[in-house]
């Protein structure tokens, strides 16, 4: 049952995160990693030139962002806290970087994004990543799959309902003009 609750929470969080970032035209990408493993988050932009990139993390519903690192275009990597010094590694050619998080644990769950900078101008990277760390569930996950499908279906139905309501309001607005 714990797995069902965990996967349900994951799907609801992804739905909420996707809608909350929709106005910025940035893609929210969900990633699921296992405790103890590593995962790669892409950090890229097509807007050049850039001087460097910050990676930030936001946990849950918190409004506060946590600095993960700053990477300058000359390959100078600066972790912003001690917990990231041995855990985070950056590879690739600036401004298209692959950020590897090793030895994952539940404290790594959160929303990650990159902000590139050129002097005082900030450019948000292509994707915002919702990272979920999965602990091994010994029970059968078929219940979780069914519940996940139901939650996705409910998200789609809600989206269709909102679109129909907006369309109806628009039609009423058109007829009153």
Backbone as a ProteinNet text record, in pm:
[ID]
protein_1_A
[PRIMARY]
XXXXXXXXXXXXXXXXXXXXXXXXXXXXXXXXXXXXXXXXXXXXXXXXXXXXXXXXXXXXXXXXXXXXXXXXXXXXXXXXXXXXXXXXXXXXXXXXXXXXXXXXXXXXXXXXXXXXXXXXXXXXXXXXXXXXXXXXXXXXXXXXXXXXXXXXXXXXXXXXXXXXXXXXXXXXXXXXX
[TERTIARY]
82.1	0	86.2	202.7	290.4	334.7	358.3	399	287.1	163.5	49.6	41.5	55.6	51.1	167.6	286	405	390	345.3	329.4	214.9	110.4	0.4	49.7	127	182.8	271.6	350.3	438	357.6	253.7	174	100.7	45.3	-23.2	76.8	194.7	297.6	340.2	356.3	394.9	287.2	161.1	50.4	51.4	67.3	67.5	188.4	304.7	425.8	418.3	365.7	356.7	267.3	153.6	64.3	121.3	195.6	249.1	363.1	431.6	540.4	495.1	369.1	322.7	335.4	317.9	321.6	461.1	564.4	699.8	745.9	660.8	692.5	817.2	835.7	947.1	890.8	953.8	908.7	947.8	851.4	880.3	899.9	1016.5	1051.5	1060	977.3	989.7	1100.5	1180	1284.2	1265.9	1277.6	1268.7	1400.5	1462.8	1586.9	1570.3	1657	1651.6	1757.1	1726.4	1819	1952.1	2061	2195.1	2248.1	2160.1	2203.7	2241.4	2269.6	2296.2	2195.5	2181.5	2088.9	2149.2	2116.6	2170.9	2057.9	2079.1	1985.1	2051.9	1980.8	2036.8	2012.6	2113.3	2110.6	2160.9	2069.6	2110	2028.6	2085.6	2015.7	2066.6	1980.7	2024.1	2056.8	2039.6	2070.8	2216.6	2293	2434.1	2463.2	2563.3	2660.9	2605.6	2667.5	2635.2	2766.3	2762	2882.4	2890.7	2776.4	2776.3	2634.7	2621.7	2490.8	2481.8	2368.7	2334.7	2236.1	2249.6	2144.7	2080.2	1946.6	1869.1	1781.3	1737.8	1648.1	1539.2	1417.9	1306.9	1245.3	1222.6	1165.1	1017.3	936.9	794.3	725.5	642.6	565.8	642.9	765.5	846.6	868.4	861.6	886.9	1035.7	1112.5	1255.6	1333.3	1426.9	1512.4	1647.3	1707.6	1837.7	1938.3	2051.7	2157.4	2227.3	2239.1	2310.7	2455.3	2474.4	2610.1	2607.3	2728.2	2748.4	2860.7	2841.6	2940.4	2972.6	3098.1	3140.9	3186.9	3174.4	3202.9	3345.9	3439.4	3576.8	3596.6	3486.3	3485.4	3511.7	3493.5	3508.7	3377.7	3380.4	3263.1	3267.6	3159.6	3153.6	3028.4	3038.6	2922.5	2883.4	2754	2707.1	2683.7	2696.3	2691.3	2778.5	2819.5	2908.3	2844.7	2711.6	2647.5	2659.2	2688.4	2697.7	2840.9	2940	3079.9	3116.1	3084.7	3120	3007	2888.4	2768.8	2739.2	2776	2737.9	2861.4	2848.8	2956.4	2895.4	2968.8	2920.7	3009.7	2945	3017.8	2948.6	3017.8	2961.5	3030.6	2985.1	3041.3	2944.6	2991.8	2908.2	2850.3	2722.1	2615.9	2526.6	2570.6	2493.3	2561.8	2511.3	2576.6	2490.7	2557.4	2492.6	2538.5	2442.9	2472.3	2440.7	2541.5	2524.5	2516.2	2408.1	2391.3	2418.2	2514.1	2544.6	2495	2485.1	2442.2	2312.8	2208.5	2080.4	2020	1951	1871.5	1749.1	1658.8	1528.9	1540.7	1646.6	1663.7	1687.1	1714.8	1738.8	1609	1495.5	1367.8	1343.6	1301.1	1268.9	1263.6	1241.9	1233.6	1367.4	1434.6	1566	1555.2	1624.9	1629.8	1760.1	1793.8	1917.6	1883.3	1958.4	1946.8	2083.5	2088.6	2211.3	2215.9	2337.6	2349.3	2452.2	2421	2513	2507.2	2610.2	2613.8	2492.2	2395.7	2279.9	2155.3	2163.9	2048	2043.1	1922.6	1901.8	1819.2	1861.6	1788.8	1765.9	1640.3	1609.8	1638.7	1698.7	1732	1607.5	1626.1	1517.1	1418.2	1465.2	1376.6	1391	1279.5	1276.3	1257	1332	1327.6	1269.7	1165.8	1108.1	1171.3	1258.8	1332	1263	1231.9	1169.1	1261.4	1288.3	1373.8	1283.1	1296	1211.4	1286.1	1222.1	1277	1219.1	1292.6	1249.4	1122.7	1021.4	894.8	884.4	879	874.2	739.3	635.5	502.8	478.1	372.6	334.9	298.7	354.1	328.5	211.9	140.9	28.6	-80.5	-101.6	-198.6	-155.3	-25.7	26.5	8	27.4	9.3	-136	-228.8	-371	-407.1	-362.4	-392.1	-327.2	-207.3	-139.9	-218.6	-267.8	-347.3	-475.1	-538.9	-661.1	-631	-520.4	-485.8	-453	-380.5	-351.4	-480.5	-571.3	-700.4	-777.7	-776.8	-844.6	-781.7	-649.5	-581.4	-625.9	-635.7	-677.5	-822.1	-909.5	-1050.1	-1062.1	-987.8	-990.2	-942.6	-838.7	-787	-892.3	-959	-1064.3	-1178.8	-1216.6	-1324.1	-1289.7	-1168.2	-1125.6	-1128.8	-1080.5	-1080.9	-1224	-1315.5	-1455.9	-1518.6	-1489.2	-1543	-1490.9	-1363.7	-1305.7	-1367.8	-1385.6	-1447.1	-1591.5	-1665.3	-1803.3	-1807.9	-1717.1	-1710.8	-1674.5	-1585.3	-1545	-1663.6	-1741.9	-1859.6	-1959.7	-1984.9	-2077.2	-2024	-1894.5	-1832.2	-1849.3	-1837	-1851.3	-1994	-2095.2	-2233.7	-2279.6	-2213.8	-2252.8	-2189.5	-2095.5	-2030.8	-2108.7
-120	0	125.9	118.2	235.8	276.1	177.9	207.8	278.3	234.8	297.8	444.6	471.2	610.2	689.1	630.1	699	734.1	637.8	663.6	760.9	754.5	849.8	990.5	1005.6	1135.7	1186.2	1096.9	1134.7	1188.7	1118.3	1162.2	1293.6	1306.9	1432.6	1547.3	1524.4	1628.5	1669.4	1571.4	1603.6	1686	1648.3	1725.9	1869.3	1885.3	2019	2099.3	2036.7	2107.6	2149.8	2065.2	2097.4	2217.8	2224.8	2338.4	2465.2	2454.3	2573.9	2635.9	2556	2609.2	2635.3	2612	2622.4	2762.9	2864.2	3000.6	3043.5	2976.2	3014.4	2943.8	2857.4	2784.6	2698.6	2643.6	2555.1	2415.6	2316.4	2178.3	2121.7	2059.7	1992.1	1844.1	1792.1	1653.7	1574.7	1470.6	1388.3	1284.3	1266.1	1163	1082.6	952.2	867.6	793.5	808.9	739.5	651.1	556.2	465.1	505.3	482.4	513.3	443.2	519.7	464.9	471.6	490.8	497.3	639.5	659.1	794.2	827.8	956.9	1004.5	1126.9	1147.5	1260.3	1356	1483.9	1590.6	1678.4	1703.3	1788.7	1935.7	2015.1	2158.3	2226.3	2285.6	2337.3	2460.3	2539.6	2652.1	2669.9	2725.9	2754.1	2902.1	2978.7	3122	3142.8	3195	3220.8	3365.5	3425.2	3372.3	3372.1	3293.1	3286.9	3284.2	3340.1	3341.1	3220.4	3174.8	3064.1	3016.7	2919.9	2862.7	2828.8	2862.3	2820.2	2704.8	2606.1	2505.3	2527.7	2527.7	2546.9	2425.9	2415.1	2307.4	2367.7	2319.3	2355.2	2225.3	2216.3	2094.7	2113.7	2017.6	2016.1	2147.4	2193.1	2315.8	2439.1	2420.3	2531.5	2636.6	2761.8	2871.2	2904.4	2853.8	2883.8	2794.7	2854.4	2776.1	2757.6	2644.7	2610.7	2611.2	2679.4	2679	2544.1	2480.6	2354.3	2380.9	2454.7	2488	2605.9	2659.2	2754.7	2698.3	2703	2652.3	2764.9	2810.2	2917.8	2858.1	2933.7	2883.2	2831.8	2868.8	2818.1	2687.1	2613.2	2484.1	2494.8	2613.2	2631.7	2592.8	2483.3	2428.4	2465.9	2530	2572.7	2518.9	2409.7	2362.1	2466.6	2482.2	2585.1	2534.3	2403.6	2350.4	2225.6	2189	2073.6	1943.6	1932.4	1806.3	1778	1881.8	1862.1	1845.1	1865.8	1858.5	1722.4	1615.2	1481.4	1415.4	1474.9	1412.8	1455.7	1577.2	1633.5	1651.4	1604.5	1619.3	1672.4	1760	1821.1	1777.1	1737.2	1697.6	1761	1768	1825	1953.1	2010.1	2134.7	2247.5	2349.2	2462.4	2526	2554.9	2556.5	2432	2321.1	2195.9	2098.7	2095.4	2019	1901.8	1797	1685	1685.8	1697.7	1704.3	1567.6	1501.7	1369.1	1380.7	1328.3	1318.7	1172.6	1147.8	1011.2	986	859.8	817	886.7	869	933.5	886.7	978.6	943.6	1033.5	1007.8	1076.4	1227.5	1279.5	1424.5	1492	1413	1468.9	1495.7	1451.7	1474.4	1623.9	1667.5	1807.6	1848.5	1977	2038.2	2106.2	2068.1	2122.6	2201	2313.9	2389.4	2468.2	2506.8	2581	2720.3	2817.4	2955.8	2999	3026.4	3074.5	3225.2	3279.5	3423.8	3481	3600.2	3681	3818.6	3852.8	3974.6	3976.3	4063.8	4071.2	4003.8	3947.5	3884.2	3736.6	3690	3550.4	3479.8	3359.5	3274.8	3140.1	3098.7	2967.7	2862.1	2750.1	2641	2578.7	2484.5	2421.1	2348.6	2280.2	2191.6	2213.4	2196.1	2188.8	2041	1988.2	1845.4	1818.9	1736.5	1692.3	1557.6	1555.1	1434.1	1364.8	1237.9	1155.7	1038.8	1013.8	902.9	790.4	675.1	561	465.8	432.5	330.4	197.1	92.2	-38.4	-80.9	-118.6	-163.3	-313.3	-389.1	-533	-584.2	-504.5	-552.1	-541.7	-604.1	-603.9	-462.7	-415.5	-279.9	-271.7	-380.3	-375.7	-281.8	-277.3	-183.5	-40	-15.3	119	158.3	65.2	94.8	129.3	54.7	81.9	218	245.1	374.1	488.2	466	568.4	599	495.4	515.3	592.5	562.1	632.9	780.3	809.6	948.3	1024.8	963.2	1028.5	1057	961.5	979.2	1095.1	1103.8	1213.6	1349.2	1353.3	1477.6	1519.6	1423.9	1453.6	1501.9	1435.9	1477.5	1619.1	1649.5	1785.5	1887.9	1855	1945.7	1970.6	1865.6	1879.5	1964	1940.2	2017.1	2166.4	2200.5	2341.3	2401.4	2329	2379	2404.4	2312.6	2331	2450.8	2469.7	2584.5	2716.2	2720.8	2843	2869.3	2766.6	2782.5	2832.6	2780.1	2823.9	2970.6	3009.2	3149.8	3240.8	3195.4	3273.1	3291.3	3186.4	3195.9	3294.6	3291.2	3387.6	3529.9	3545	3675.6	3726.2	3638.6	3674	3717.2	3649.8	3683	3811.5	3854.5	3978.8	4100.8	4080.7	4195.7	4247.2
0	0	0	64.8	69.2	-70.6	-157.4	-295.4	-370.3	-349.2	-416.7	-377.8	-249.5	-201.7	-260.3	-262.2	-313.1	-461.2	-543.6	-686.4	-713.3	-633.1	-648	-620.6	-514	-480.8	-593.5	-651.6	-762.4	-880.2	-920.7	-1035.5	-1008	-890.3	-855.9	-855.7	-800.3	-796.8	-936.8	-1025.9	-1163.6	-1231.4	-1213.1	-1272	-1219.8	-1089	-1030.4	-1074.9	-1076.4	-1117.5	-1263	-1347.9	-1489.5	-1510.6	-1443.5	-1461.9	-1399.8	-1290.7	-1227.8	-1308.2	-1391.1	-1473.3	-1616.4	-1647.7	-1786.1	-1841.3	-1755.1	-1805.2	-1847.5	-1804	-1842	-1968.7	-2025.8	-2148.6	-2132.5	-2014.9	-1988	-1966.1	-2023.7	-2012.5	-1876.3	-1806	-1680	-1710.6	-1676.9	-1705.7	-1575.9	-1560	-1439.8	-1455.7	-1351.6	-1347.6	-1220.5	-1229.8	-1111.5	-1097.4	-981.3	-953	-830.7	-813.7	-699.4	-596.9	-471.3	-363	-388.9	-374.2	-392	-534.1	-632.2	-772.1	-810	-938.1	-988.2	-1097.2	-1123.1	-1226	-1292.5	-1420.1	-1495.8	-1529.8	-1498.3	-1532.5	-1637.4	-1746.6	-1851.6	-1817.8	-1846.8	-1820	-1947.6	-2025.4	-2156.2	-2194.3	-2283.4	-2343.5	-2485	-2571.4	-2708.1	-2725.7	-2618.7	-2624.7	-2587.3	-2681.3	-2656.9	-2691.9	-2641.6	-2547.1	-2404.2	-2317.5	-2175.6	-2097.6	-1975.9	-1891.9	-1799.4	-1750.6	-1655.9	-1630.9	-1540.5	-1511	-1361.8	-1303.3	-1167.7	-1177.7	-1090.6	-1076.8	-941	-941.9	-820.4	-794.9	-668.8	-627.8	-539.2	-558.3	-470.6	-422.5	-291.4	-233.4	-207.1	-253.3	-223.7	-253.2	-159.7	-177.4	-131	-90.7	-41.4	-149.8	-112	-206.4	-213.7	-117.6	-112.7	-207.8	-279.6	-366.7	-299.5	-326.4	-271.1	-385.7	-366.1	-466.6	-464.5	-581.1	-590.7	-631.2	-742.4	-786.6	-882.2	-908.2	-1016.7	-1102.7	-1235.1	-1330	-1426.8	-1426.2	-1515	-1647.9	-1755.3	-1889.9	-1909.3	-1820.6	-1833	-1755.9	-1728.8	-1658.4	-1509.2	-1451.1	-1308.1	-1238.6	-1161.3	-1093.3	-946	-895.3	-756.6	-689.4	-611.2	-535.1	-431.2	-407.5	-315.3	-173.8	-151.5	-15.1	-9.9	111	127.7	80.4	90.1	50.7	-98.7	-180.4	-324.3	-374	-289.9	-335.5	-392	-323.5	-369.4	-446.6	-444.4	-499.7	-643.8	-681.9	-811.5	-899.6	-1024.9	-1123.2	-1252.5	-1320.7	-1444.5	-1559.6	-1670.9	-1792	-1912.1	-2021.2	-2143.2	-2181.3	-2292.1	-2342.7	-2313.7	-2244.2	-2208	-2334	-2342.8	-2242.4	-2241.4	-2295.1	-2293.3	-2197.3	-2075.3	-1970	-1923.5	-1876.4	-1809.9	-1664.8	-1574.5	-1431.9	-1371.1	-1317.2	-1258.6	-1107.1	-1051	-906.4	-869.2	-780.6	-740.4	-598.6	-563.1	-429.9	-387.4	-467.9	-440.7	-309.2	-243.6	-125.8	-122.7	-31.3	-31.7	-18.1	39.2	51.7	-83.5	-187.3	-320.3	-396.5	-343.9	-412.1	-424.3	-542.2	-560.1	-705.4	-725.3	-856.6	-884.4	-993.6	-1028.7	-1158.5	-1166.4	-1290.4	-1298.5	-1421.4	-1447.2	-1494.9	-1447	-1493.5	-1545	-1673.3	-1736.2	-1721.2	-1713	-1699.6	-1796.1	-1844.8	-1924.7	-1863.2	-1788	-1709.6	-1617	-1637.3	-1547.8	-1604.3	-1724.5	-1787.2	-1751.4	-1713.9	-1674.7	-1781.5	-1820.4	-1914.2	-1847.8	-1838.1	-1780	-1885.3	-1843.1	-1934.2	-1995.7	-2086.2	-2161	-2073	-1969.7	-1893.7	-1744.3	-1677.3	-1532.3	-1501	-1406.9	-1379.6	-1241.7	-1238.3	-1111.9	-1081.3	-980.1	-944	-828.4	-847.9	-744.3	-716.2	-589.5	-550.4	-502.2	-564.4	-533.2	-442.2	-332.2	-245.3	-291.1	-277.6	-326.2	-252.7	-329.7	-274.7	-294.5	-189.6	-205.8	-254.3	-234.8	-271.8	-421	-465.5	-606.5	-650.1	-761.9	-807.2	-904.8	-928.1	-1022	-971.7	-840.6	-784.3	-811.2	-798.6	-823.5	-968.8	-1060.1	-1202.4	-1233.2	-1174.6	-1196.9	-1139.9	-1017.8	-955.9	-1033.8	-1083	-1163	-1289.9	-1356	-1477.1	-1446.2	-1334.8	-1295.7	-1269.2	-1201.7	-1171.8	-1299.2	-1391.5	-1519.5	-1594.7	-1595.4	-1660.6	-1597.1	-1465.9	-1397.5	-1433.1	-1442.8	-1483.2	-1623.4	-1714.7	-1852.3	-1854.2	-1778.7	-1773.1	-1718	-1613.1	-1557.3	-1659.3	-1733.3	-1835.4	-1943.3	-1990.4	-2091.4	-2036.7	-1912.2	-1849.7	-1846.5	-1810	-1805.6	-1945.5	-2045.4	-2183.8	-2229.6	-2200.6	-2240.8	-2170.9	-2044	-1970.1	-2027.9	-2059.1	-2117	-2253.1	-2332.2	-2463.7	-2451.3	-2354	-2330.8	-2288.6	-2201.2	-2158	-2274.7	-2360.7	-2477.3	-2573.2	-2592.1	-2680.6	-2625.1	-2492.8	-2431.3	-2447.6	-2433.5	-2449.1	-2592.9	-2689.7	-2832.8	-2862.6	-2806.4	-2836.5	-2771.2	-2664.4	-2597.6	-2663.5	-2750.9	-2817.8	-2934.5
[MASK]
+++++++++++++++++++++++++++++++++++++++++++++++++++++++++++++++++++++++++++++++++++++++++++++++++++++++++++++++++++++++++++++++++++++++++++++++++++++++++++++++++++++++++++++++++

